[in-house]
Short mmCIF file of C-alpha atoms in Angstrom, two decimals:
data_model
loop_
_atom_site.label_atom_id
_atom_site.label_comp_id
_atom_site.label_asym_id
_atom_site.label_seq_id
_atom_site.Cartn_x
_atom_site.Cartn_y
_atom_site.Cartn_z
CA MET A 9 -147.47 77.12 -85.12
CA THR A 10 -144.13 78.63 -86.13
CA GLU A 11 -142.79 77.65 -82.75
CA LEU A 12 -143.83 74.03 -83.26
CA ALA A 13 -142.25 73.95 -86.73
CA LEU A 14 -139.04 75.37 -85.29
CA LEU A 15 -139.12 72.78 -82.49
CA PHE A 16 -139.51 70.04 -85.09
CA VAL A 17 -136.63 71.27 -87.27
CA ALA A 18 -134.46 71.79 -84.22
CA SER A 19 -135.02 68.25 -82.96
CA VAL A 20 -134.38 66.68 -86.38
CA LEU A 21 -131.37 68.68 -87.52
CA VAL A 22 -129.92 71.15 -85.05
CA ASN A 23 -130.10 69.07 -81.89
CA ASN A 24 -129.93 65.72 -83.65
CA PHE A 25 -129.94 63.07 -80.95
CA VAL A 26 -127.12 61.01 -82.39
CA LEU A 27 -124.90 63.60 -84.02
CA SER A 28 -125.26 66.56 -81.63
CA ARG A 29 -126.32 65.06 -78.32
CA PHE A 30 -124.43 61.77 -78.80
CA LEU A 31 -127.26 59.63 -77.47
CA GLY A 32 -128.11 56.24 -78.97
CA ILE A 33 -124.64 55.61 -80.37
CA CYS A 34 -124.86 51.85 -79.78
CA PRO A 35 -127.45 50.99 -82.48
CA PHE A 36 -126.08 53.86 -84.60
CA LEU A 37 -122.79 51.96 -84.95
CA GLY A 38 -124.22 48.46 -84.61
CA VAL A 39 -127.04 48.37 -87.17
CA SER A 40 -125.66 50.73 -89.79
CA LYS A 41 -124.04 48.26 -92.17
CA LYS A 42 -126.99 48.13 -94.58
CA THR A 43 -129.46 50.85 -95.49
CA GLU A 44 -132.55 48.60 -95.32
CA THR A 45 -131.67 47.32 -91.84
CA ALA A 46 -130.89 50.85 -90.71
CA LEU A 47 -134.28 51.98 -91.97
CA GLY A 48 -136.00 49.11 -90.12
CA MET A 49 -134.15 50.00 -86.93
CA GLY A 50 -135.03 53.64 -87.44
CA PHE A 51 -138.75 52.93 -87.67
CA ALA A 52 -138.65 50.61 -84.65
CA VAL A 53 -137.06 53.47 -82.71
CA VAL A 54 -139.63 55.95 -84.09
CA PHE A 55 -142.44 53.79 -82.76
CA VAL A 56 -140.87 53.13 -79.37
CA MET A 57 -139.77 56.75 -78.91
CA CYS A 58 -143.14 58.31 -79.79
CA VAL A 59 -145.30 55.93 -77.78
CA ALA A 60 -142.87 55.93 -74.86
CA SER A 61 -142.75 59.75 -74.77
CA ILE A 62 -146.53 60.06 -74.80
CA VAL A 63 -147.08 57.36 -72.17
CA THR A 64 -144.32 58.66 -69.92
CA TRP A 65 -145.63 62.21 -70.26
CA PHE A 66 -149.02 61.09 -69.02
CA ILE A 67 -147.50 59.04 -66.21
CA GLN A 68 -145.36 61.95 -65.07
CA ARG A 69 -148.07 64.58 -65.36
CA TYR A 70 -151.06 62.71 -63.91
CA LEU A 71 -149.49 60.08 -61.69
CA LEU A 72 -146.05 60.92 -60.40
CA TYR A 73 -146.35 64.69 -59.90
CA PRO A 74 -149.75 64.70 -58.11
CA LEU A 75 -148.58 61.89 -55.81
CA GLY A 76 -145.19 63.55 -55.19
CA LEU A 77 -143.32 60.58 -56.60
CA GLY A 78 -140.99 62.49 -58.95
CA TYR A 79 -138.06 60.37 -57.76
CA LEU A 80 -139.63 57.31 -59.43
CA GLN A 81 -139.25 58.97 -62.84
CA THR A 82 -136.32 56.92 -64.15
CA ILE A 83 -137.53 53.51 -63.04
CA ALA A 84 -141.12 54.13 -64.17
CA PHE A 85 -139.92 55.35 -67.59
CA ILE A 86 -137.61 52.36 -68.03
CA LEU A 87 -140.53 50.05 -67.18
CA VAL A 88 -142.63 51.64 -69.91
CA ILE A 89 -139.83 51.60 -72.47
CA ALA A 90 -138.95 47.95 -71.74
CA SER A 91 -142.57 46.86 -72.18
CA LEU A 92 -142.88 48.78 -75.44
CA VAL A 93 -139.68 47.25 -76.79
CA GLN A 94 -141.01 43.80 -75.94
CA LEU A 95 -144.16 44.63 -77.86
CA VAL A 96 -142.16 45.86 -80.86
CA GLU A 97 -140.05 42.72 -80.76
CA MET A 98 -143.14 40.50 -80.89
CA VAL A 99 -144.69 42.48 -83.71
CA VAL A 100 -141.49 42.57 -85.78
CA GLN A 101 -140.94 38.83 -85.30
CA LYS A 102 -144.47 38.16 -86.50
CA VAL A 103 -144.62 40.67 -89.33
CA SER A 104 -141.08 40.60 -90.71
CA PRO A 105 -138.88 37.66 -89.67
CA ALA A 106 -136.13 38.91 -92.01
CA LEU A 107 -135.95 42.27 -90.27
CA TYR A 108 -136.06 40.45 -86.92
CA GLN A 109 -132.99 38.42 -87.95
CA ALA A 110 -131.17 41.48 -89.28
CA LEU A 111 -131.77 43.61 -86.19
CA GLY A 112 -130.72 40.72 -83.94
CA ILE A 113 -129.59 41.74 -80.48
CA PHE A 114 -130.06 45.45 -81.21
CA LEU A 115 -133.83 45.13 -81.13
CA PRO A 116 -134.06 44.22 -77.41
CA LEU A 117 -131.23 46.68 -76.85
CA ILE A 118 -133.54 49.60 -77.74
CA THR A 119 -134.57 49.13 -74.11
CA THR A 120 -131.21 50.52 -73.03
CA ASN A 121 -131.06 53.01 -75.90
CA CYS A 122 -130.33 56.21 -74.03
CA ALA A 123 -131.93 58.28 -76.80
CA VAL A 124 -135.37 56.84 -75.93
CA LEU A 125 -135.03 57.59 -72.22
CA GLY A 126 -133.35 60.89 -73.17
CA VAL A 127 -136.40 62.11 -75.10
CA ALA A 128 -138.77 61.07 -72.34
CA VAL A 129 -136.72 62.85 -69.68
CA LEU A 130 -136.13 65.99 -71.81
CA ASN A 131 -139.87 66.35 -72.38
CA ILE A 132 -140.34 66.59 -68.62
CA GLN A 133 -137.27 68.76 -67.98
CA LYS A 134 -138.29 71.35 -70.59
CA ASP A 135 -141.86 71.32 -69.28
CA TYR A 136 -143.36 70.63 -72.69
CA GLY A 137 -147.13 70.44 -73.15
CA PHE A 138 -148.72 67.43 -74.84
CA VAL A 139 -148.51 68.74 -78.42
CA GLU A 140 -144.93 69.89 -77.95
CA THR A 141 -144.05 66.47 -76.52
CA VAL A 142 -145.45 64.72 -79.58
CA VAL A 143 -143.70 67.09 -82.01
CA PHE A 144 -140.41 66.87 -80.16
CA SER A 145 -140.46 63.04 -79.92
CA VAL A 146 -141.41 62.56 -83.57
CA GLY A 147 -138.67 64.99 -84.55
CA ALA A 148 -136.08 63.33 -82.36
CA ALA A 149 -137.00 59.86 -83.65
CA LEU A 150 -136.92 61.00 -87.29
CA GLY A 151 -133.58 62.67 -86.57
CA PHE A 152 -132.26 59.35 -85.28
CA THR A 153 -133.58 57.57 -88.37
CA LEU A 154 -132.08 60.22 -90.65
CA ALA A 155 -128.68 59.92 -88.97
CA ILE A 156 -128.57 56.13 -89.03
CA VAL A 157 -129.74 55.87 -92.65
CA LEU A 158 -127.24 58.52 -93.82
CA PHE A 159 -124.49 56.76 -91.95
CA ALA A 160 -125.48 53.35 -93.35
CA GLY A 161 -125.32 54.81 -96.87
CA LEU A 162 -121.83 56.14 -96.19
CA ARG A 163 -120.70 52.80 -94.79
CA GLU A 164 -122.04 50.95 -97.82
CA ARG A 165 -119.86 53.15 -100.00
CA LEU A 166 -116.92 52.75 -97.63
CA ASP A 167 -117.10 48.99 -98.12
CA LEU A 168 -116.32 49.48 -101.79
CA SER A 169 -113.53 52.00 -101.34
CA ASP A 170 -109.85 51.42 -100.77
CA VAL A 171 -109.33 52.06 -97.07
CA PRO A 172 -105.80 51.89 -95.58
CA LYS A 173 -105.41 48.62 -93.67
CA ALA A 174 -104.98 50.25 -90.27
CA PHE A 175 -108.33 52.07 -90.65
CA GLU A 176 -110.44 49.18 -91.94
CA GLY A 177 -113.75 48.33 -90.25
CA THR A 178 -114.80 50.09 -87.06
CA ALA A 179 -111.93 52.60 -87.16
CA ILE A 180 -112.98 54.23 -90.42
CA ALA A 181 -116.64 53.98 -89.33
CA LEU A 182 -115.88 56.04 -86.22
CA VAL A 183 -113.92 58.61 -88.26
CA THR A 184 -116.88 58.86 -90.66
CA ALA A 185 -119.31 59.27 -87.76
CA GLY A 186 -117.16 62.10 -86.46
CA LEU A 187 -117.17 63.86 -89.84
CA LEU A 188 -120.94 63.41 -90.14
CA SER A 189 -121.32 64.98 -86.71
CA LEU A 190 -119.12 67.90 -87.80
CA ALA A 191 -121.29 68.37 -90.87
CA PHE A 192 -124.41 68.56 -88.69
CA MET A 193 -122.75 71.33 -86.70
CA GLY A 194 -123.46 73.49 -89.75
CA PHE A 195 -127.10 73.61 -88.60
CA ALA A 196 -126.12 75.18 -85.28
CA GLY A 197 -127.91 78.47 -84.69
CA LEU A 198 -130.66 77.70 -87.21
CA ALA A 199 -133.13 77.19 -84.37
CA LYS A 200 -132.88 76.71 -80.66
CA MET B 20 -143.90 54.16 -49.76
CA ILE B 21 -147.18 52.33 -50.38
CA GLU B 22 -148.11 54.82 -53.09
CA ALA B 23 -144.77 54.27 -54.86
CA ALA B 24 -145.22 50.50 -54.72
CA LEU B 25 -148.80 50.78 -55.97
CA VAL B 26 -147.91 53.11 -58.83
CA LEU B 27 -144.99 51.01 -60.05
CA GLY B 28 -146.89 47.79 -59.47
CA GLY B 29 -149.86 49.21 -61.36
CA ILE B 30 -147.77 50.27 -64.34
CA GLY B 31 -146.04 46.90 -64.33
CA PHE B 32 -149.35 45.06 -64.09
CA LEU B 33 -150.88 46.97 -66.98
CA ALA B 34 -147.76 46.46 -69.11
CA ALA B 35 -147.82 42.75 -68.29
CA LEU B 36 -151.47 42.49 -69.29
CA GLY B 37 -150.74 44.27 -72.57
CA LEU B 38 -147.73 42.11 -73.32
CA GLY B 39 -149.61 38.96 -72.42
CA ALA B 40 -152.37 39.84 -74.85
CA ALA B 41 -149.81 40.76 -77.51
CA SER B 42 -147.93 37.50 -77.07
CA ILE B 43 -151.14 35.60 -77.82
CA LYS B 44 -152.05 37.82 -80.77
CA PHE B 45 -148.54 37.86 -82.26
CA HIS B 46 -147.62 34.30 -81.38
CA VAL B 47 -144.97 32.86 -83.71
CA GLU B 48 -144.67 29.10 -83.99
CA THR B 49 -141.05 28.12 -83.45
CA ASP B 50 -139.67 24.65 -83.90
CA PRO B 51 -139.60 23.04 -80.44
CA ARG B 52 -136.76 20.83 -81.59
CA VAL B 53 -134.35 23.79 -81.56
CA GLU B 54 -134.66 24.01 -77.80
CA GLU B 55 -134.36 20.25 -77.37
CA VAL B 56 -131.24 20.07 -79.53
CA ALA B 57 -129.71 23.04 -77.70
CA GLU B 58 -130.40 21.21 -74.45
CA ALA B 59 -128.62 18.10 -75.73
CA LEU B 60 -125.48 20.02 -76.76
CA PRO B 61 -122.67 20.50 -74.22
CA GLY B 62 -123.25 24.26 -73.96
CA VAL B 63 -119.59 25.29 -73.72
CA ASN B 64 -119.79 27.42 -76.89
CA CYS B 65 -116.30 26.34 -77.96
CA GLY B 66 -116.92 27.06 -81.65
CA ALA B 67 -115.45 23.76 -82.88
CA CYS B 68 -118.44 23.29 -85.19
CA GLY B 69 -117.57 26.55 -86.95
CA LEU B 70 -120.68 28.36 -85.70
CA THR B 71 -120.88 31.05 -83.06
CA GLY B 72 -122.16 28.83 -80.29
CA CYS B 73 -124.28 25.89 -79.22
CA ASN B 74 -127.58 27.72 -79.89
CA ALA B 75 -126.48 28.62 -83.40
CA LEU B 76 -125.58 24.97 -84.03
CA ALA B 77 -128.94 23.82 -82.68
CA GLU B 78 -130.70 26.12 -85.14
CA ALA B 79 -128.47 24.95 -87.98
CA ILE B 80 -129.12 21.27 -87.17
CA VAL B 81 -132.88 21.73 -87.09
CA ALA B 82 -132.79 23.81 -90.28
CA GLY B 83 -130.83 21.00 -91.94
CA GLY B 84 -127.67 23.05 -92.39
CA ALA B 85 -125.60 20.86 -90.09
CA LEU B 86 -125.45 17.14 -89.32
CA PRO B 87 -126.37 15.72 -85.90
CA ASN B 88 -122.73 14.74 -85.39
CA ALA B 89 -121.41 18.27 -86.02
CA CYS B 90 -120.54 18.76 -82.35
CA ILE B 91 -117.03 17.34 -82.01
CA PRO B 92 -116.49 17.80 -78.24
CA GLY B 93 -119.91 16.28 -77.51
CA GLY B 94 -118.86 13.02 -79.11
CA GLU B 95 -120.98 9.99 -79.72
CA ASP B 96 -123.48 10.41 -76.88
CA VAL B 97 -124.48 13.90 -77.94
CA SER B 98 -124.79 13.02 -81.61
CA LYS B 99 -126.97 10.02 -80.72
CA ASN B 100 -129.28 12.16 -78.57
CA ILE B 101 -129.58 14.79 -81.28
CA ALA B 102 -130.23 12.16 -83.93
CA THR B 103 -133.05 10.78 -81.77
CA ILE B 104 -134.60 14.24 -81.47
CA MET B 105 -134.29 14.78 -85.21
CA GLY B 106 -135.49 11.26 -86.01
CA LEU B 107 -132.33 10.34 -87.91
CA ASP B 108 -129.78 7.55 -87.67
CA ALA B 109 -126.65 8.78 -85.98
CA GLU B 110 -123.64 8.42 -88.17
CA LYS B 111 -120.79 7.52 -85.93
CA ALA B 112 -118.60 10.56 -85.64
CA GLU B 113 -114.97 9.67 -85.31
CA LYS B 114 -113.30 11.27 -82.34
CA PHE B 115 -110.39 13.53 -83.12
CA ILE B 116 -107.64 14.77 -80.85
CA ALA B 117 -104.96 17.43 -81.24
CA VAL B 118 -101.50 16.20 -82.23
CA LEU B 119 -98.34 18.30 -81.96
CA HIS B 120 -96.18 17.96 -85.04
CA CYS B 121 -92.92 18.75 -83.29
CA LYS B 122 -90.59 16.66 -81.17
CA GLY B 123 -87.92 19.30 -80.57
CA VAL B 124 -87.56 19.08 -76.78
CA HIS B 125 -84.76 20.82 -74.87
CA GLY B 126 -81.46 19.17 -75.77
CA LYS B 127 -82.71 17.82 -79.11
CA ALA B 128 -83.47 21.16 -80.77
CA ILE B 129 -81.07 24.10 -80.44
CA ASP B 130 -82.16 27.61 -79.43
CA LYS B 131 -81.28 30.84 -81.24
CA GLY B 132 -80.98 32.54 -77.88
CA GLN B 133 -82.87 33.11 -74.67
CA TYR B 134 -86.27 34.77 -75.14
CA LEU B 135 -87.17 37.10 -72.28
CA GLY B 136 -90.15 38.92 -73.81
CA ILE B 137 -93.88 38.49 -73.22
CA PRO B 138 -94.39 34.77 -72.46
CA ASP B 139 -96.73 34.06 -75.35
CA CYS B 140 -96.00 32.20 -78.58
CA ARG B 141 -97.64 34.86 -80.75
CA ALA B 142 -95.39 37.55 -79.25
CA ALA B 143 -92.29 35.36 -79.45
CA ALA B 144 -93.00 34.56 -83.10
CA LEU B 145 -92.48 38.26 -83.91
CA VAL B 146 -88.87 38.13 -82.65
CA LEU B 147 -86.63 36.49 -85.25
CA SER B 148 -89.57 34.22 -86.10
CA SER B 149 -88.91 31.90 -83.14
CA PRO B 150 -86.58 31.61 -80.12
CA LYS B 151 -85.83 28.09 -81.34
CA GLY B 152 -83.24 27.44 -84.03
CA CYS B 153 -85.98 25.83 -86.11
CA ASN B 154 -88.58 28.39 -87.16
CA TYR B 155 -91.25 25.69 -87.54
CA GLY B 156 -90.99 24.11 -84.08
CA CYS B 157 -93.00 24.39 -80.87
CA MET B 158 -91.84 27.41 -78.84
CA GLY B 159 -93.33 26.02 -75.65
CA LEU B 160 -94.73 29.30 -74.31
CA GLY B 161 -98.19 27.90 -73.73
CA THR B 162 -100.54 29.86 -76.01
CA CYS B 163 -102.31 26.57 -76.78
CA GLU B 164 -102.47 25.66 -73.09
CA ARG B 165 -104.27 28.91 -72.31
CA SER B 166 -106.62 28.54 -75.28
CA CYS B 167 -107.77 25.05 -74.27
CA PRO B 168 -111.29 25.09 -72.75
CA PHE B 169 -110.87 21.54 -71.43
CA ASP B 170 -107.45 21.80 -69.71
CA ALA B 171 -106.16 19.07 -72.01
CA ILE B 172 -102.88 20.53 -73.23
CA HIS B 173 -99.93 21.37 -71.01
CA MET B 174 -96.37 22.58 -71.32
CA GLY B 175 -94.24 19.71 -70.09
CA ASP B 176 -90.87 20.39 -68.49
CA LYS B 177 -89.24 19.53 -71.81
CA GLY B 178 -90.25 22.72 -73.57
CA ILE B 179 -92.97 21.50 -75.93
CA ALA B 180 -96.73 21.10 -75.61
CA VAL B 181 -98.09 17.74 -74.47
CA VAL B 182 -101.67 16.77 -75.33
CA ASP B 183 -103.66 14.81 -72.77
CA ALA B 184 -105.39 12.34 -75.09
CA GLU B 185 -108.11 11.49 -72.56
CA ALA B 186 -109.12 15.08 -71.78
CA CYS B 187 -108.81 16.33 -75.38
CA THR B 188 -112.16 16.62 -77.13
CA GLY B 189 -110.81 17.66 -80.53
CA CYS B 190 -112.48 21.07 -80.47
CA GLY B 191 -109.54 22.66 -82.30
CA SER B 192 -109.12 25.75 -80.10
CA CYS B 193 -105.38 25.11 -79.77
CA VAL B 194 -105.06 24.48 -83.52
CA ARG B 195 -106.43 27.96 -84.16
CA ALA B 196 -104.33 29.53 -81.39
CA CYS B 197 -100.92 28.15 -82.47
CA PRO B 198 -99.08 30.82 -84.50
CA LYS B 199 -96.85 28.16 -86.06
CA SER B 200 -99.69 25.82 -87.10
CA ILE B 201 -97.90 22.87 -85.54
CA LEU B 202 -101.03 21.43 -83.98
CA ASP B 203 -103.41 19.42 -86.07
CA LEU B 204 -106.53 17.31 -85.45
CA ARG B 205 -106.04 13.59 -86.08
CA PRO B 206 -108.33 10.62 -85.49
CA LEU B 207 -107.98 9.24 -81.98
CA SER B 208 -107.73 5.72 -83.42
CA MET B 209 -104.49 6.62 -85.23
CA ASN B 210 -101.38 5.58 -83.32
CA VAL B 211 -98.73 6.69 -85.81
CA HIS B 212 -97.88 10.36 -86.26
CA ILE B 213 -95.15 12.35 -87.97
CA ARG B 214 -93.85 14.73 -85.35
CA CYS B 215 -92.24 17.42 -87.46
CA ASN B 216 -93.59 20.36 -89.41
CA SER B 217 -90.42 21.71 -91.02
CA PRO B 218 -90.01 21.79 -94.79
CA LEU B 219 -86.26 22.50 -94.47
CA SER B 220 -83.76 20.22 -96.21
CA GLY B 221 -82.18 17.34 -94.35
CA LYS B 222 -78.87 19.14 -93.92
CA GLN B 223 -80.48 22.30 -92.54
CA ILE B 224 -82.65 20.32 -90.13
CA LYS B 225 -79.80 18.22 -88.82
CA ALA B 226 -77.98 21.42 -87.84
CA LEU B 227 -80.99 22.61 -85.83
CA CYS B 228 -82.72 19.53 -84.44
CA SER B 229 -81.71 15.91 -84.04
CA VAL B 230 -85.25 14.51 -84.18
CA GLY B 231 -86.74 16.39 -87.14
CA CYS B 232 -88.00 14.96 -90.42
CA ILE B 233 -85.05 15.10 -92.82
CA GLY B 234 -87.13 14.18 -95.83
CA CYS B 235 -85.26 10.95 -96.62
CA GLY B 236 -88.42 9.28 -97.95
CA ARG B 237 -87.86 5.88 -96.33
CA CYS B 238 -91.30 5.96 -94.75
CA GLU B 239 -92.87 6.75 -98.10
CA LYS B 240 -91.19 3.72 -99.65
CA ILE B 241 -92.06 1.24 -96.92
CA CYS B 242 -95.69 2.29 -96.49
CA PRO B 243 -97.83 -0.64 -97.76
CA VAL B 244 -100.85 1.50 -98.57
CA GLU B 245 -99.20 4.61 -100.02
CA ALA B 246 -100.54 6.75 -97.21
CA ILE B 247 -97.33 8.77 -96.86
CA SER B 248 -96.40 11.49 -99.30
CA MET B 249 -93.37 13.77 -99.33
CA SER B 250 -94.16 17.44 -99.58
CA ARG B 251 -91.23 19.89 -99.75
CA GLY B 252 -88.97 17.59 -97.75
CA LEU B 253 -91.57 16.75 -95.13
CA ALA B 254 -93.41 13.45 -94.81
CA ILE B 255 -97.18 13.69 -94.37
CA ILE B 256 -99.51 10.83 -93.43
CA ASP B 257 -102.91 10.75 -95.09
CA ALA B 258 -105.20 9.77 -92.21
CA GLU B 259 -107.80 8.38 -94.63
CA LYS B 260 -105.42 5.85 -96.14
CA CYS B 261 -103.25 4.99 -93.12
CA VAL B 262 -103.89 1.51 -91.67
CA ASP B 263 -101.80 2.23 -88.59
CA CYS B 264 -99.23 -0.52 -89.24
CA GLY B 265 -96.37 1.47 -87.73
CA MET B 266 -93.77 0.35 -90.29
CA CYS B 267 -92.81 3.96 -91.05
CA ALA B 268 -91.99 4.55 -87.39
CA GLN B 269 -89.60 1.62 -87.45
CA VAL B 270 -87.60 2.81 -90.47
CA CYS B 271 -87.42 6.51 -89.56
CA PRO B 272 -83.68 7.30 -89.13
CA THR B 273 -84.26 10.23 -86.75
CA SER B 274 -87.03 8.48 -84.79
CA ASN B 275 -89.29 11.36 -85.70
CA ILE B 276 -92.34 9.21 -86.39
CA ASP B 277 -94.11 8.23 -83.20
CA ASP B 278 -95.88 4.91 -82.81
CA ALA B 279 -97.95 4.74 -79.64
CA LEU B 280 -98.00 0.92 -79.84
CA ALA B 281 -94.23 0.46 -80.26
CA PRO B 282 -92.78 -2.07 -79.86
CA ARG B 283 -95.43 -3.92 -81.87
CA ARG B 284 -96.20 -7.44 -80.75
CA ASP B 285 -97.54 -10.59 -82.36
CA LEU B 286 -101.20 -11.18 -81.68
CA LEU B 287 -102.60 -14.61 -80.92
CA ILE B 288 -106.14 -15.88 -80.38
CA GLU B 289 -106.65 -18.21 -77.46
CA GLU B 290 -108.66 -21.07 -78.93
CA GLU B 291 -110.46 -22.02 -75.69
CA LYS B 292 -111.75 -18.49 -75.18
CA CYS B 293 -112.77 -17.57 -78.75
CA ILE B 294 -116.53 -17.71 -79.27
CA GLY B 295 -116.45 -16.98 -83.00
CA CYS B 296 -118.30 -13.68 -82.83
CA THR B 297 -116.41 -12.33 -85.92
CA LYS B 298 -116.00 -8.92 -84.30
CA CYS B 299 -112.22 -9.02 -84.63
CA ALA B 300 -112.35 -10.01 -88.28
CA LYS B 301 -114.66 -7.09 -89.04
CA VAL B 302 -112.43 -4.52 -87.34
CA CYS B 303 -109.13 -5.76 -88.84
CA PRO B 304 -107.86 -3.14 -91.33
CA VAL B 305 -105.75 -5.66 -93.30
CA ASP B 306 -108.08 -8.72 -93.28
CA ALA B 307 -105.56 -10.77 -91.35
CA ILE B 308 -108.20 -12.59 -89.28
CA GLU B 309 -110.07 -15.54 -90.72
CA GLY B 310 -112.78 -17.79 -89.35
CA GLU B 311 -116.41 -18.83 -89.77
CA LYS B 312 -119.11 -17.62 -87.43
CA LYS B 313 -119.25 -19.56 -84.15
CA GLU B 314 -115.91 -21.17 -84.95
CA VAL B 315 -112.45 -20.41 -83.62
CA HIS B 316 -110.72 -17.59 -85.49
CA LYS B 317 -107.12 -17.45 -86.58
CA ILE B 318 -104.72 -14.54 -87.16
CA HIS B 319 -102.41 -14.73 -90.17
CA GLN B 320 -99.13 -13.46 -88.80
CA GLU B 321 -97.68 -12.49 -92.18
CA LYS B 322 -100.62 -10.16 -92.80
CA CYS B 323 -101.02 -8.89 -89.22
CA ILE B 324 -99.62 -5.43 -88.53
CA GLY B 325 -100.06 -5.54 -84.77
CA CYS B 326 -102.47 -2.62 -84.55
CA GLN B 327 -104.34 -4.28 -81.64
CA ARG B 328 -107.79 -3.16 -82.80
CA CYS B 329 -108.96 -6.77 -82.38
CA VAL B 330 -107.73 -6.70 -78.77
CA GLN B 331 -109.98 -3.74 -78.09
CA VAL B 332 -113.15 -5.21 -79.60
CA CYS B 333 -112.87 -8.81 -78.38
CA PRO B 334 -115.76 -9.32 -75.87
CA VAL B 335 -114.07 -12.30 -74.14
CA ASP B 336 -110.44 -11.10 -74.10
CA ALA B 337 -109.34 -13.95 -76.31
CA VAL B 338 -106.74 -11.96 -78.28
CA MET B 339 -103.41 -12.10 -76.46
CA LEU B 340 -100.23 -10.10 -76.96
CA GLY B 341 -97.38 -12.31 -78.06
CA ALA B 342 -93.67 -11.77 -78.67
CA GLU B 343 -92.18 -8.54 -80.01
CA ARG B 344 -92.29 -8.35 -83.77
CA PRO B 345 -88.96 -7.95 -85.58
CA LYS B 346 -88.27 -4.64 -87.30
CA PRO B 347 -89.00 -4.80 -91.02
CA GLY B 348 -85.60 -3.32 -91.86
CA ALA B 349 -83.71 -5.70 -89.61
CA LYS B 350 -85.48 -8.73 -91.03
CA LYS B 351 -84.54 -7.74 -94.55
CA LYS B 352 -80.87 -7.30 -93.63
CA THR B 353 -80.54 -10.74 -92.05
CA SER B 354 -82.10 -12.44 -95.06
CA GLU B 355 -79.75 -10.54 -97.38
CA ALA B 356 -76.79 -11.49 -95.21
CA ALA B 357 -77.86 -15.12 -95.42
CA THR B 358 -77.99 -15.13 -99.20
CA ASP B 359 -74.71 -13.25 -99.41
CA GLY B 360 -73.01 -15.75 -97.12
#
């Protein structure tokens, strides 16, 4: 139990996917202008990441390994992720057209979000069991959501502050992302 | 091999089944007109409508945020098609083309020096404001030419941009690209244009360019409809008021004002050909044509300004070009001379 809790904390804070592993930077910078949109994006990623990890774990464990088809890992995982993203897109469009508009192109782009594939592949690489896979994916997804929401909050404040002209817009956003990443380094060593 | 194909095919098949079911369950009704309107638009995504592309405009038109004639490059055909889709009457969108407000060709406008930097107007504008003596003139380095999606603007051998009126769609890409804001969109039907953009005083301009607007105000005085106003020593034609009479072009002392129809000619209606359709009378901007329906029409020469719009609309080619019209200034002088003598 302690191990699982540690795994969870490690995936949220210590090995945060965006700020420590630098995966999923594209939506992190693209959809972080408003906190609500960032939260919506975060939950879309939570859903895709968790379901994708579980499905890919089963595919790898009971389909690819027994048949000796380990080399199909990447393409099979991408197939699963792409289908899930399509599903999320349909659901979001039906349930919340406003969120659909706000997420725009970044919603289908979750397909190519390396964090999603990253979690799925790491689960296999580290030889996690089913429970560990679930804990790790939920942690990683919540870590992504935490990072993007924190960053969106910072950017909302940045919009109101007096930024030197040369740093306006993306430049100051990247500097802020760097500082946020440095801050997360403070968690290093807390758990493996 | 077969196993790999089966496994991937199986996963794909299951995913497809799931997505197919989901697409039925989560089906969202979208307006089919959006697709139809997008189909009717040219699809070049030039941005002349002010939106990000043709799809964005299609959505805006269907949502009611834009008019069916919002697409300038598409012209009349496109706006008619869109209006049919939307079930509206197409308002005739006037076609606009880009006009260069500078006439300072090599030899007429002096240069500050030879510019050997990056061959782009925006770069050249950073060096002493312009390689030309006049800081408001066309630098002729082709930034507009490269920005044009329709290949309608070219650098002539004379050192200024030349707009190809037939190819130009009035999308405004060059207007946005020009760092000196010398280009401007004007109605295609207008034949008279002021070809200078410099607010400098007459003395300063004469030292730099022999064909610039010196701000003398003669055009403002002679304009019969008060369409010309002087702003900081530069004449500006209000396209809404202008009736295209070309009188300003005739009095301009530096020949800065261009009149595409110069020299203007008298217009006459051939009585045998005229069928009395009244089309010419309707199009005349100064009501110089008179005549009942189905009867021969007549042009009042003292009112006629020689704009030739009647020539263009006449279905039977009954309007003929006559003799050259005398210059308004010249006419006045001879009559004065006569009274003096």
